mmCIF file of C-alpha atoms and ligand atoms in Angstrom:
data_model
loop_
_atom_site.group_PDB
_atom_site.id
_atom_site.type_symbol
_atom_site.label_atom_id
_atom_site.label_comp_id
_atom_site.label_asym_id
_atom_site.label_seq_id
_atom_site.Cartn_x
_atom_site.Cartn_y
_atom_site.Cartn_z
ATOM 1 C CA UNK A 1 -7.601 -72.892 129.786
ATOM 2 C CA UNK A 2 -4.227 -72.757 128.028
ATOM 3 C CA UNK A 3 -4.796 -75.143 125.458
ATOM 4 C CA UNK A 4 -4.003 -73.226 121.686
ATOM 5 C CA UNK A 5 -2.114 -69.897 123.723
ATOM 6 C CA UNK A 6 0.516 -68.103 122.585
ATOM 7 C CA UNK A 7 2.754 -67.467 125.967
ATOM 8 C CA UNK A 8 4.546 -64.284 125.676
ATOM 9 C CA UNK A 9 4.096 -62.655 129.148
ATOM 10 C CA UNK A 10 4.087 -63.478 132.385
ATOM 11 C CA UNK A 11 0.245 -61.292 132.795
ATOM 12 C CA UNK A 12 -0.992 -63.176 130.324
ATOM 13 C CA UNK A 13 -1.374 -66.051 132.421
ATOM 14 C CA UNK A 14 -4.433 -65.655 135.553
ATOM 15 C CA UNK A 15 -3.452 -66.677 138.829
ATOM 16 C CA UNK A 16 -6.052 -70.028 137.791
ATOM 17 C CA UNK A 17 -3.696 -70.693 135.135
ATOM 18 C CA UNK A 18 -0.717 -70.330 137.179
ATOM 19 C CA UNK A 19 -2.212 -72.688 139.819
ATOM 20 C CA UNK A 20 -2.921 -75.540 136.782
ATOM 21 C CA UNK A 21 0.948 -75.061 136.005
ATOM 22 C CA UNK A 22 2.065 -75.213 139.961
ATOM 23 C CA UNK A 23 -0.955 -78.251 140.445
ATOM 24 C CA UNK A 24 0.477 -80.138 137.197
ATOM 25 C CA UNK A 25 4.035 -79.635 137.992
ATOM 26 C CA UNK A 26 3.683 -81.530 141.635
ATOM 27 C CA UNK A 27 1.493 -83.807 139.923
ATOM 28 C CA UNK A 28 4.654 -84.882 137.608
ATOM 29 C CA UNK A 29 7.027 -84.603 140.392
ATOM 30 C CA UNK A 30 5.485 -87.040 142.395
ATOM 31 C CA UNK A 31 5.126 -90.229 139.574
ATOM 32 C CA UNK A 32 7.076 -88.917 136.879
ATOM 33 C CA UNK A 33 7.161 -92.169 135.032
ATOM 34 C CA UNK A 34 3.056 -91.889 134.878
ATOM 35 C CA UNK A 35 3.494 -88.948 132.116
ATOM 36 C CA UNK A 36 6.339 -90.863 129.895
ATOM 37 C CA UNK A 37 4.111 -90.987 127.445
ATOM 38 C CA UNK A 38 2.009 -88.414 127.490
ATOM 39 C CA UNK A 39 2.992 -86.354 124.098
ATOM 40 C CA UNK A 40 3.340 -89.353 122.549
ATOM 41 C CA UNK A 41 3.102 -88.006 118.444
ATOM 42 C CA UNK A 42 3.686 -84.282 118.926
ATOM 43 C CA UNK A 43 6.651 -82.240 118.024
ATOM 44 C CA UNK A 44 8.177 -79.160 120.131
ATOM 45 C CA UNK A 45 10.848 -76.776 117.921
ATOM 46 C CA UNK A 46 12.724 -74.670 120.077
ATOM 47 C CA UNK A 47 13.940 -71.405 117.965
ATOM 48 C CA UNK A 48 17.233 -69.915 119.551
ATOM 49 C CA UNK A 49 18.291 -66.478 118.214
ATOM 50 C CA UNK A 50 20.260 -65.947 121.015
ATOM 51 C CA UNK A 51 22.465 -68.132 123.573
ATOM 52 C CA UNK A 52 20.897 -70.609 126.295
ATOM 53 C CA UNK A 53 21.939 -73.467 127.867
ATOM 54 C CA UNK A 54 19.116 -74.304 130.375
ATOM 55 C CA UNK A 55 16.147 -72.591 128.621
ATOM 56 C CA UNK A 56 16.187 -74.698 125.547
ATOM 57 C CA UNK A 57 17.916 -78.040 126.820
ATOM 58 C CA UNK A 58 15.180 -77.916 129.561
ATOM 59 C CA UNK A 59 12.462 -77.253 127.036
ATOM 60 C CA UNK A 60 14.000 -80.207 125.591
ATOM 61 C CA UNK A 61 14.787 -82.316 128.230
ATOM 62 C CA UNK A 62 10.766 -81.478 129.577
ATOM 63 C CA UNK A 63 9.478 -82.379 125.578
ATOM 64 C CA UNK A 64 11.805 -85.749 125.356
ATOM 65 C CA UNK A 65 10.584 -86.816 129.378
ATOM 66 C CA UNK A 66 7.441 -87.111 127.924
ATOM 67 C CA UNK A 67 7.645 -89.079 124.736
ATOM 68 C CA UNK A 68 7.544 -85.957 122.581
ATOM 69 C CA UNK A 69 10.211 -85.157 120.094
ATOM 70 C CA UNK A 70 12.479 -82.119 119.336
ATOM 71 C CA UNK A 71 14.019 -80.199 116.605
ATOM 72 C CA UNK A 72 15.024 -77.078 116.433
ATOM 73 C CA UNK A 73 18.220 -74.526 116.177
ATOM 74 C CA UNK A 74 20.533 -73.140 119.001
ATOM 75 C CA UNK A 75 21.680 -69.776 117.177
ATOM 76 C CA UNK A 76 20.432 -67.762 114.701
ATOM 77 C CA UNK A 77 23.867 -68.082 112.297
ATOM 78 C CA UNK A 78 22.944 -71.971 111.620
ATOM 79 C CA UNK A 79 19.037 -70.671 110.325
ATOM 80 C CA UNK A 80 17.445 -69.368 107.730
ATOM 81 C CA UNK A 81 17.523 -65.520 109.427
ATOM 82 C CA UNK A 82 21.644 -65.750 108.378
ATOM 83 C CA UNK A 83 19.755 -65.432 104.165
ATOM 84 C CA UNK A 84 17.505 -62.517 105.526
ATOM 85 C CA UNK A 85 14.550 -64.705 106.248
ATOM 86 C CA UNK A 86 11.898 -62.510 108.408
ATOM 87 C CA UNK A 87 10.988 -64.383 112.135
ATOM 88 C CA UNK A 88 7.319 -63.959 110.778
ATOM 89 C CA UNK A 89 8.365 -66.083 107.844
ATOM 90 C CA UNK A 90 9.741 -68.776 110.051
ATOM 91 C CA UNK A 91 7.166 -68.751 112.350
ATOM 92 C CA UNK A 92 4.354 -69.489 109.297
ATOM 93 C CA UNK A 93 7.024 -72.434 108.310
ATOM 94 C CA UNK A 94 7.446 -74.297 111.448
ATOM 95 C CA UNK A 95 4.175 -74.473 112.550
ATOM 96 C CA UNK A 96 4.014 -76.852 109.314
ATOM 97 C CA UNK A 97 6.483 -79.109 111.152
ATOM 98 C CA UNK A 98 6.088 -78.888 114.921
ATOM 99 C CA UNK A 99 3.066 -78.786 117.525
ATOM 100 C CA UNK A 100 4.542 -76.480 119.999
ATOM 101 C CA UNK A 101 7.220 -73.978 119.526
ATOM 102 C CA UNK A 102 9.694 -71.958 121.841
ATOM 103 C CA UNK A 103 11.182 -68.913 120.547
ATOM 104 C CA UNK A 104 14.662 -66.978 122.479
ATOM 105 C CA UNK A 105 15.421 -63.732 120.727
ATOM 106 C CA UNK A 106 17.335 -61.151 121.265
ATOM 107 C CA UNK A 107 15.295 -58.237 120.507
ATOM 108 C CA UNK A 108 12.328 -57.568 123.222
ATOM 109 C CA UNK A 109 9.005 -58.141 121.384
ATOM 110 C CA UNK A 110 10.024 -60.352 118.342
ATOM 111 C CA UNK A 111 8.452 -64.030 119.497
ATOM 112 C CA UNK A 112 4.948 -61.481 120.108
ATOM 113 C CA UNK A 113 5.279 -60.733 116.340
ATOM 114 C CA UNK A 114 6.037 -64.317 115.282
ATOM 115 C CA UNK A 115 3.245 -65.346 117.703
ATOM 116 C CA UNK A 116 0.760 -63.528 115.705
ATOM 117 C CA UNK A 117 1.298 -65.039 112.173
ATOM 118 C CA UNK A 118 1.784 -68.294 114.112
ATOM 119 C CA UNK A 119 -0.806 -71.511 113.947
ATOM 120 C CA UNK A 120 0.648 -73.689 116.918
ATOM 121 C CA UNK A 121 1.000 -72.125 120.146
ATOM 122 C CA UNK A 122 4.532 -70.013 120.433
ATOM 123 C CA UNK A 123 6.259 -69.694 123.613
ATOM 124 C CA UNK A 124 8.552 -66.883 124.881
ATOM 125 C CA UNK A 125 11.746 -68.346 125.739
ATOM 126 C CA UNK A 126 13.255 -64.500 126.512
ATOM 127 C CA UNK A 127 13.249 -61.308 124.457
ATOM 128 C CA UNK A 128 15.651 -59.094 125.262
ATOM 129 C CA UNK A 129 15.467 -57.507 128.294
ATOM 130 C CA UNK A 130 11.854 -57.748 128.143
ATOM 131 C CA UNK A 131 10.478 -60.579 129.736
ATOM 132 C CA UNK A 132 11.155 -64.182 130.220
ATOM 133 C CA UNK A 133 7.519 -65.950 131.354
ATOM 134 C CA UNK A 134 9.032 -69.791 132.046
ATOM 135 C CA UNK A 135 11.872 -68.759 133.861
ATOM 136 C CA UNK A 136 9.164 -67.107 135.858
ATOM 137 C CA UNK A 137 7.145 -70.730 135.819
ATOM 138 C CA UNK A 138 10.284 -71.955 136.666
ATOM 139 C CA UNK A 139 10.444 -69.608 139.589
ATOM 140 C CA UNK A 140 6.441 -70.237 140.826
ATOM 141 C CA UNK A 141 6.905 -73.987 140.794
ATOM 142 C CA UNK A 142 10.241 -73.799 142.803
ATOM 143 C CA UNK A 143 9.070 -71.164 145.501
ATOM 144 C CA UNK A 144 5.597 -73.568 145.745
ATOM 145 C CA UNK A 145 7.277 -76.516 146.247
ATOM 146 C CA UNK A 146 9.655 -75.413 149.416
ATOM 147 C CA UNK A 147 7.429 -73.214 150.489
ATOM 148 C CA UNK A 148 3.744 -74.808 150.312
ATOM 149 C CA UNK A 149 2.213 -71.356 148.911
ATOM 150 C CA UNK A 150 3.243 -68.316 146.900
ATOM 151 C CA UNK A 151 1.681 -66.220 149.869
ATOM 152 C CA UNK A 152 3.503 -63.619 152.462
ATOM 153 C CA UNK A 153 7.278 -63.784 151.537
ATOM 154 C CA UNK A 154 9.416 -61.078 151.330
ATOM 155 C CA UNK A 155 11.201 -61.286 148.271
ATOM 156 C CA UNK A 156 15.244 -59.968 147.495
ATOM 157 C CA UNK A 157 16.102 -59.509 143.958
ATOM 158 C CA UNK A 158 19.322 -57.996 143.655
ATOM 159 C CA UNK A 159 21.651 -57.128 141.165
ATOM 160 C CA UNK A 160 20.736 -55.941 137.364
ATOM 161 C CA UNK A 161 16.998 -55.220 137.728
ATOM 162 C CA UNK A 162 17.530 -52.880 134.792
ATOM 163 C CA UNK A 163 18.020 -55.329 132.247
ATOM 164 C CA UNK A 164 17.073 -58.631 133.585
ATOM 165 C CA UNK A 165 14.326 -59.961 132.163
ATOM 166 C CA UNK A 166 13.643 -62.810 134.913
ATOM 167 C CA UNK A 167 13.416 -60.507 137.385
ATOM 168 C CA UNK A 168 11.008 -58.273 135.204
ATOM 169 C CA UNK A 169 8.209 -61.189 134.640
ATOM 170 C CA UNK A 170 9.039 -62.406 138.214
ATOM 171 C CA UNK A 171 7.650 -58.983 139.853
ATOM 172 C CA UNK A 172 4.521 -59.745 137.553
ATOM 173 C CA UNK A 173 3.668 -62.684 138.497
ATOM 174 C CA UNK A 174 4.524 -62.449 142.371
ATOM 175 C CA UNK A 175 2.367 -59.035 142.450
ATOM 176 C CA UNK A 176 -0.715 -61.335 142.085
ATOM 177 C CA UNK A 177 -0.227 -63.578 145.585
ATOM 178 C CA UNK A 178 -1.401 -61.889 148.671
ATOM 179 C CA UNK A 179 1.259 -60.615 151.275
ATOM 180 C CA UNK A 180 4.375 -60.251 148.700
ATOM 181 C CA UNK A 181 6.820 -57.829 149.266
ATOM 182 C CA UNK A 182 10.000 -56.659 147.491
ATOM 183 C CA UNK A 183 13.367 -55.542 148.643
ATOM 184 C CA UNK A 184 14.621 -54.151 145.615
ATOM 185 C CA UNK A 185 18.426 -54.025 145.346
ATOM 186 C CA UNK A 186 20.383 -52.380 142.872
ATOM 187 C CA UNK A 187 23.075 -50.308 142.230
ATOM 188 C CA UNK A 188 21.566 -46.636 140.486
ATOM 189 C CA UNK A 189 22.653 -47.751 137.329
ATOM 190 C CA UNK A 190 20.980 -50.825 137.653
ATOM 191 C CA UNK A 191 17.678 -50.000 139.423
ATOM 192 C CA UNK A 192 14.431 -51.906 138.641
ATOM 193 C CA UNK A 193 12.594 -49.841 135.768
ATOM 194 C CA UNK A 194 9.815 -47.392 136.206
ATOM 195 C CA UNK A 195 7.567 -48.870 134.767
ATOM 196 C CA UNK A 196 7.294 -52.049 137.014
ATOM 197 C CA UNK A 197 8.034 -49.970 140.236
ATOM 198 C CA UNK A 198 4.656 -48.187 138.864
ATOM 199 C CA UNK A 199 2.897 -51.837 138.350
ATOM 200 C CA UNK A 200 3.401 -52.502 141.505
ATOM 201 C CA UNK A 201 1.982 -49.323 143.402
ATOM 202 C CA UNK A 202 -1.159 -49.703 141.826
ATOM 203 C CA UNK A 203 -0.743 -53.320 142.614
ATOM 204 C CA UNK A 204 -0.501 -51.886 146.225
ATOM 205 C CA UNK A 205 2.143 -54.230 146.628
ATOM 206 C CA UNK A 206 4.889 -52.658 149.384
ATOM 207 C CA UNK A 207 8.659 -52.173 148.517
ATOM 208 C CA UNK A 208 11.595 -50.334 149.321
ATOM 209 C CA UNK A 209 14.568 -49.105 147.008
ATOM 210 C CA UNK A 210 18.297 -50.165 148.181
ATOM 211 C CA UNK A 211 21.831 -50.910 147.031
ATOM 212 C CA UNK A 212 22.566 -52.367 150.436
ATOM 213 C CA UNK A 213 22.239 -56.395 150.081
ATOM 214 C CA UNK A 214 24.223 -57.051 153.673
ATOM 215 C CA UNK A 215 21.679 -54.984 155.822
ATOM 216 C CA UNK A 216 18.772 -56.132 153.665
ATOM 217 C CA UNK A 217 19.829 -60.200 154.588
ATOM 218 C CA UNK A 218 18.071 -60.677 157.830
ATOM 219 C CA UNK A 219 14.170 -59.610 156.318
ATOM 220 C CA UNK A 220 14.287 -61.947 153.377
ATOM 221 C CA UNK A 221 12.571 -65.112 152.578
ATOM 222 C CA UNK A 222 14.102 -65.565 149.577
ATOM 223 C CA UNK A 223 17.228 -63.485 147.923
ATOM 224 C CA UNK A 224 16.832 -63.928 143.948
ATOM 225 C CA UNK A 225 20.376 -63.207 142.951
ATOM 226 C CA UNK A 226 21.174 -61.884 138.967
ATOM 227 C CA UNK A 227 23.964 -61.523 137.065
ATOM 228 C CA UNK A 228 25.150 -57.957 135.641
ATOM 229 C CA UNK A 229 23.678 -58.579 132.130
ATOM 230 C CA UNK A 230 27.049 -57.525 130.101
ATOM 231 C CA UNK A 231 25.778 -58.176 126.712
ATOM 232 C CA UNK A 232 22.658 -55.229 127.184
ATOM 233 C CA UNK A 233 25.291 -52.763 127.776
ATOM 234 C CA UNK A 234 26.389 -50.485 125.315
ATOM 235 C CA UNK A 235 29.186 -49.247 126.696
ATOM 236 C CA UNK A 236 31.835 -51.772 128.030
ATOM 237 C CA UNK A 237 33.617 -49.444 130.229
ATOM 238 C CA UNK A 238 30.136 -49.087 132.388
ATOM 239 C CA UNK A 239 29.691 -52.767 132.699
ATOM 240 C CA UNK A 240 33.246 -53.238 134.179
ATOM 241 C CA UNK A 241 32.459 -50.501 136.487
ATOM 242 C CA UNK A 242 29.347 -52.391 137.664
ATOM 243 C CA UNK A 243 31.105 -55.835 137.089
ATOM 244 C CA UNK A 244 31.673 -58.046 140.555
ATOM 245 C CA UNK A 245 29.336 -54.915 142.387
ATOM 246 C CA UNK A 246 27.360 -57.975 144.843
ATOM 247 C CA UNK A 247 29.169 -61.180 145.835
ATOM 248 C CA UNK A 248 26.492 -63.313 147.932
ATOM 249 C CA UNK A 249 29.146 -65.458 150.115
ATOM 250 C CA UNK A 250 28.975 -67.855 153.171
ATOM 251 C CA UNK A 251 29.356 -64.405 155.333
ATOM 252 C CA UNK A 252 26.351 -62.546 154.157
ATOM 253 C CA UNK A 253 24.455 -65.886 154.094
ATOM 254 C CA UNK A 254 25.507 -66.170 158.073
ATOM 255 C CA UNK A 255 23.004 -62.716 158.640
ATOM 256 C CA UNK A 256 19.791 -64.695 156.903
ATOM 257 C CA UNK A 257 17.359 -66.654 157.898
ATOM 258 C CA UNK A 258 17.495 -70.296 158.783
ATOM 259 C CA UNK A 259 14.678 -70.984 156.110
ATOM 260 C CA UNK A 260 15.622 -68.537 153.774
ATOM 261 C CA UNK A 261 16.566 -70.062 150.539
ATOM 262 C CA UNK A 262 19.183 -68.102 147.325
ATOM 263 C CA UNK A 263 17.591 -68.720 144.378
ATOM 264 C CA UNK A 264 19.142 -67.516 140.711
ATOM 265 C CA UNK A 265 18.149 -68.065 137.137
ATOM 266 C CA UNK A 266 21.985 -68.948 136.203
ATOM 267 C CA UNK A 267 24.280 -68.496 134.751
ATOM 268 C CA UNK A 268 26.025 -66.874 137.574
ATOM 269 C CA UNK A 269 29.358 -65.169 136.946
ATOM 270 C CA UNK A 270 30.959 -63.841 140.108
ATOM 271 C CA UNK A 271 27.624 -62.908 141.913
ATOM 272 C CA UNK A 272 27.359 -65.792 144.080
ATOM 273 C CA UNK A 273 30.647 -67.584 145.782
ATOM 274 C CA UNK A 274 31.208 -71.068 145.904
ATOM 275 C CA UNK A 275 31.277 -71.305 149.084
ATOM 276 C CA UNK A 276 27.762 -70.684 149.132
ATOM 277 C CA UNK A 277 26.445 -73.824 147.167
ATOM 278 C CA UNK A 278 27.296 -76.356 150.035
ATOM 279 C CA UNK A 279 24.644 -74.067 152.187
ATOM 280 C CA UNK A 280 21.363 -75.982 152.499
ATOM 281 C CA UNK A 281 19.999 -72.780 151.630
ATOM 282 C CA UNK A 282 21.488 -72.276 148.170
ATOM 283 C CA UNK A 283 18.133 -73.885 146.041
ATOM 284 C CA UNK A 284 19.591 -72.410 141.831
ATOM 285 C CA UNK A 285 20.223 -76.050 141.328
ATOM 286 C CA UNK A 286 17.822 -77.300 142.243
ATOM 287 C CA UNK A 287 15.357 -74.201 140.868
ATOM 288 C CA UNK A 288 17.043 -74.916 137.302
ATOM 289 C CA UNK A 289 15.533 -79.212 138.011
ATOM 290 C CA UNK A 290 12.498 -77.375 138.610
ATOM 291 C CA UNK A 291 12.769 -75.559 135.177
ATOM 292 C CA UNK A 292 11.617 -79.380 133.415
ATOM 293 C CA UNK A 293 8.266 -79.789 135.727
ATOM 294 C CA UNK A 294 7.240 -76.002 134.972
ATOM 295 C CA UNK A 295 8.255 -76.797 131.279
ATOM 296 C CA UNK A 296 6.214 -79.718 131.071
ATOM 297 C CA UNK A 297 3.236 -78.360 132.818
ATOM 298 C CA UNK A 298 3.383 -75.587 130.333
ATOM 299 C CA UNK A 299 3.411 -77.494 127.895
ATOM 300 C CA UNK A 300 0.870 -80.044 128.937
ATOM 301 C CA UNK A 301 -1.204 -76.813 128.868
ATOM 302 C CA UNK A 302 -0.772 -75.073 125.518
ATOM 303 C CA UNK A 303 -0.931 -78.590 123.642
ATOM 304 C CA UNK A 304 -4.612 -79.809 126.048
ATOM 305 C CA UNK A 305 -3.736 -82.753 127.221
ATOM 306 C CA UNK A 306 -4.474 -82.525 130.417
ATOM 307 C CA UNK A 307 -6.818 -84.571 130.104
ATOM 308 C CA UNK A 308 -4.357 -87.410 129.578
ATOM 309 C CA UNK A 309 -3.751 -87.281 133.157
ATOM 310 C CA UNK A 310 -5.853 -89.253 134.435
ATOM 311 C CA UNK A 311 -8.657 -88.288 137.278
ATOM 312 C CA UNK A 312 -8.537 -86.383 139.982
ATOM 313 C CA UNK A 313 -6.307 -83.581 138.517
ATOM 314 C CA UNK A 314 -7.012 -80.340 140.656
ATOM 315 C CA UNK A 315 -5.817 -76.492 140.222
ATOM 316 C CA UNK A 316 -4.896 -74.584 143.159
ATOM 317 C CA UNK A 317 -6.909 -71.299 142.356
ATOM 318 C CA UNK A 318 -4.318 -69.678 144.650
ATOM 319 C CA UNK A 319 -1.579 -70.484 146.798
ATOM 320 C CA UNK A 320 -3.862 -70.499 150.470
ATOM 321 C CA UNK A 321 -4.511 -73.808 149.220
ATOM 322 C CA UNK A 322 -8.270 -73.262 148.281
ATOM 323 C CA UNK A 323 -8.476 -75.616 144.949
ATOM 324 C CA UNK A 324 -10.592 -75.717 142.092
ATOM 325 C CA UNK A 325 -11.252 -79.356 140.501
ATOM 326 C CA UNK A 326 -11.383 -78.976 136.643
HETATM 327 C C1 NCD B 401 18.465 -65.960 132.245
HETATM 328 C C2 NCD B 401 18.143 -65.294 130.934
HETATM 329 O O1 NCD B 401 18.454 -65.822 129.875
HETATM 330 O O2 NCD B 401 17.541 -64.222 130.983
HETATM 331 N N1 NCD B 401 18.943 -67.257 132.104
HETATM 332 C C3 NCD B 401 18.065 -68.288 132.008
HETATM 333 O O3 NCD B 401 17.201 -68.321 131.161
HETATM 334 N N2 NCD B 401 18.139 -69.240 132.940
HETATM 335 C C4 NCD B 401 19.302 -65.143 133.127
HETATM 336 C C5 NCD B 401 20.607 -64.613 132.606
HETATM 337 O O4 NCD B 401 20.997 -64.871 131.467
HETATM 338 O O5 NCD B 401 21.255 -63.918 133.381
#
């Protein structure tokens, strides 16, 4: 199924192989000690061009949790790219020294170029503003666990839809489960890409346009708050006029649901108060704990081991809980 793929977008990935990632990460969850071992011998590079604390140390951490090992670089300046080396160069060179690799850059569409001159399997870790497919995984596996299913929720993102990738790979993936609906919630400057607002018509999946996150509160299931993604902008005079433009705080949280839960990719800046993270509702920490299980599954996945796991493994072929034994 995912054994020997390159994962670069979210749509490359079926809603079968989304339910082996969601069905392997509550596998793990439940007897983590069971899968200590499991990539006992193989290698996992992570390849950082650009900044990340939780993608790569959770790659890491997810790689190390299960007797793997880990090498790698955490910006570009302390590689080979500071001599002029190409990313397709690199890519044909590691794959001599690791099993698995994860690649951030900052330029959309660079780890799909590496990917193709690449013998192991090569993960997106984030291009650009592109796409970002395991913070999506991430995403899946933390939605699935509090809620049970991926079905009928009414979704909040809000913030910088323009240039946030998470947000981007999270409408493609979510467009796939039966009964999702978006509350999209942006500033103009900000708003969520043509493109994807087209994706999802002929998806047939419902939405509405706003820049009102206080009236939206009451509807949502779950409010997916992003930070205003200063380094995309070109001009630093627009982001400081955008800068601070939502602040989720224990007020606005008073108009939501009991159930509802705030998730966020982090880092946050100023978008969500601190008076929030006491709420039993606030679920980024515990989404970014989440970020290991999806990693692992993943990565259990690309590398076929699977069948390490012992009997009895079985996918959720969707998220109504019909399951398909493999
Ligand atoms: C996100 C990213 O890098 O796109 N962070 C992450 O991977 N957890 C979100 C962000 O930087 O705002």
């Amino acid at each position: 199924m995912l054994y020997r793929r390159h994962i670069l977008n979210i749509e490359d990935l079926s809603v079968q192989d989304l339910g082996f990632i969601l069905s392997v990460a509550d596998r793990i969850a439940e007897n983590p000690e069971s899968y200590g071992e499991i990539c006992k011998g193989k290698i996992l590079a992570t390849l950082f061009f650009e900044p990340s604390t939780r993608t790569r140390l959770s790659f890491e951490s997810a790689m190390l949790r299960m007797g793997g090992r880990v090498l790698g670089f955490s910006e570009a300046s302390t590689s080979s790219t500071a001599k002029g080396e190409t990313p397709e160069d690199t890519a044909r060179m590691i794959a001599g020294y690791a099993d698995v690799v994860a690649v951030r850059h900052p330029t959309a569409l660079v780890p799909h170029r590496m990917s193709a001159v690449s013998e192991v399997p090569l993960i997106n870790g984030g291009d650009g503003s592109n796409e970002h497919p395991t913070q999506t995984l991430t995403d899946l596996v933390t939605i699935h666990r509090r809620f049970g299913s991926l079905e009928n929720l009414t979704i909040g993102l809000c913030g910088d839809l323009k240039h946030g990738r998470t947000v981007h790979s999270l409408i493609k993936a979510m467009k796939l489960y039966p009964g999702t609906r978006f509350v999209l919630i942006a500033p103009d400057a900000l708003e969520m890409p043509k493109e994807f607002l087209d994706s999802l018509d002929v998806a047939g999946i419902p939405y509405r346009l706003t820049d009102n996150l206080e009236a939206s509160m009451p509807e949502l299931d779950i409010l997916y708050m992003t930070r205003i993604q200063r380094e995309r902008f070109q001009n630093p005079t627009e982001y400081r006029k955008l800068k601070g433009v939502y602040v989720l705080d224990a007020d606005k949280m008073a108009m939501a649901k009991k159930e509802m839960i705030v998730m966020h990719p982090l880092p946050r800046v100023d978008e969500i108060a601190t008076d929030v993270d006491a709420d039993p509702r606030a679920f980024y920490f515990e989404q970014a704990k989440c970020g290991v299980l999806a990693r692992m599954a993943l990565i259990i996945g690309v590398l076929g081991l699977e069948n390490r796991m012992g009997e009895g493994l079985s996918v959720h072929t969707s998220a109504n809980g019909r399951e398909l034994a493999i």
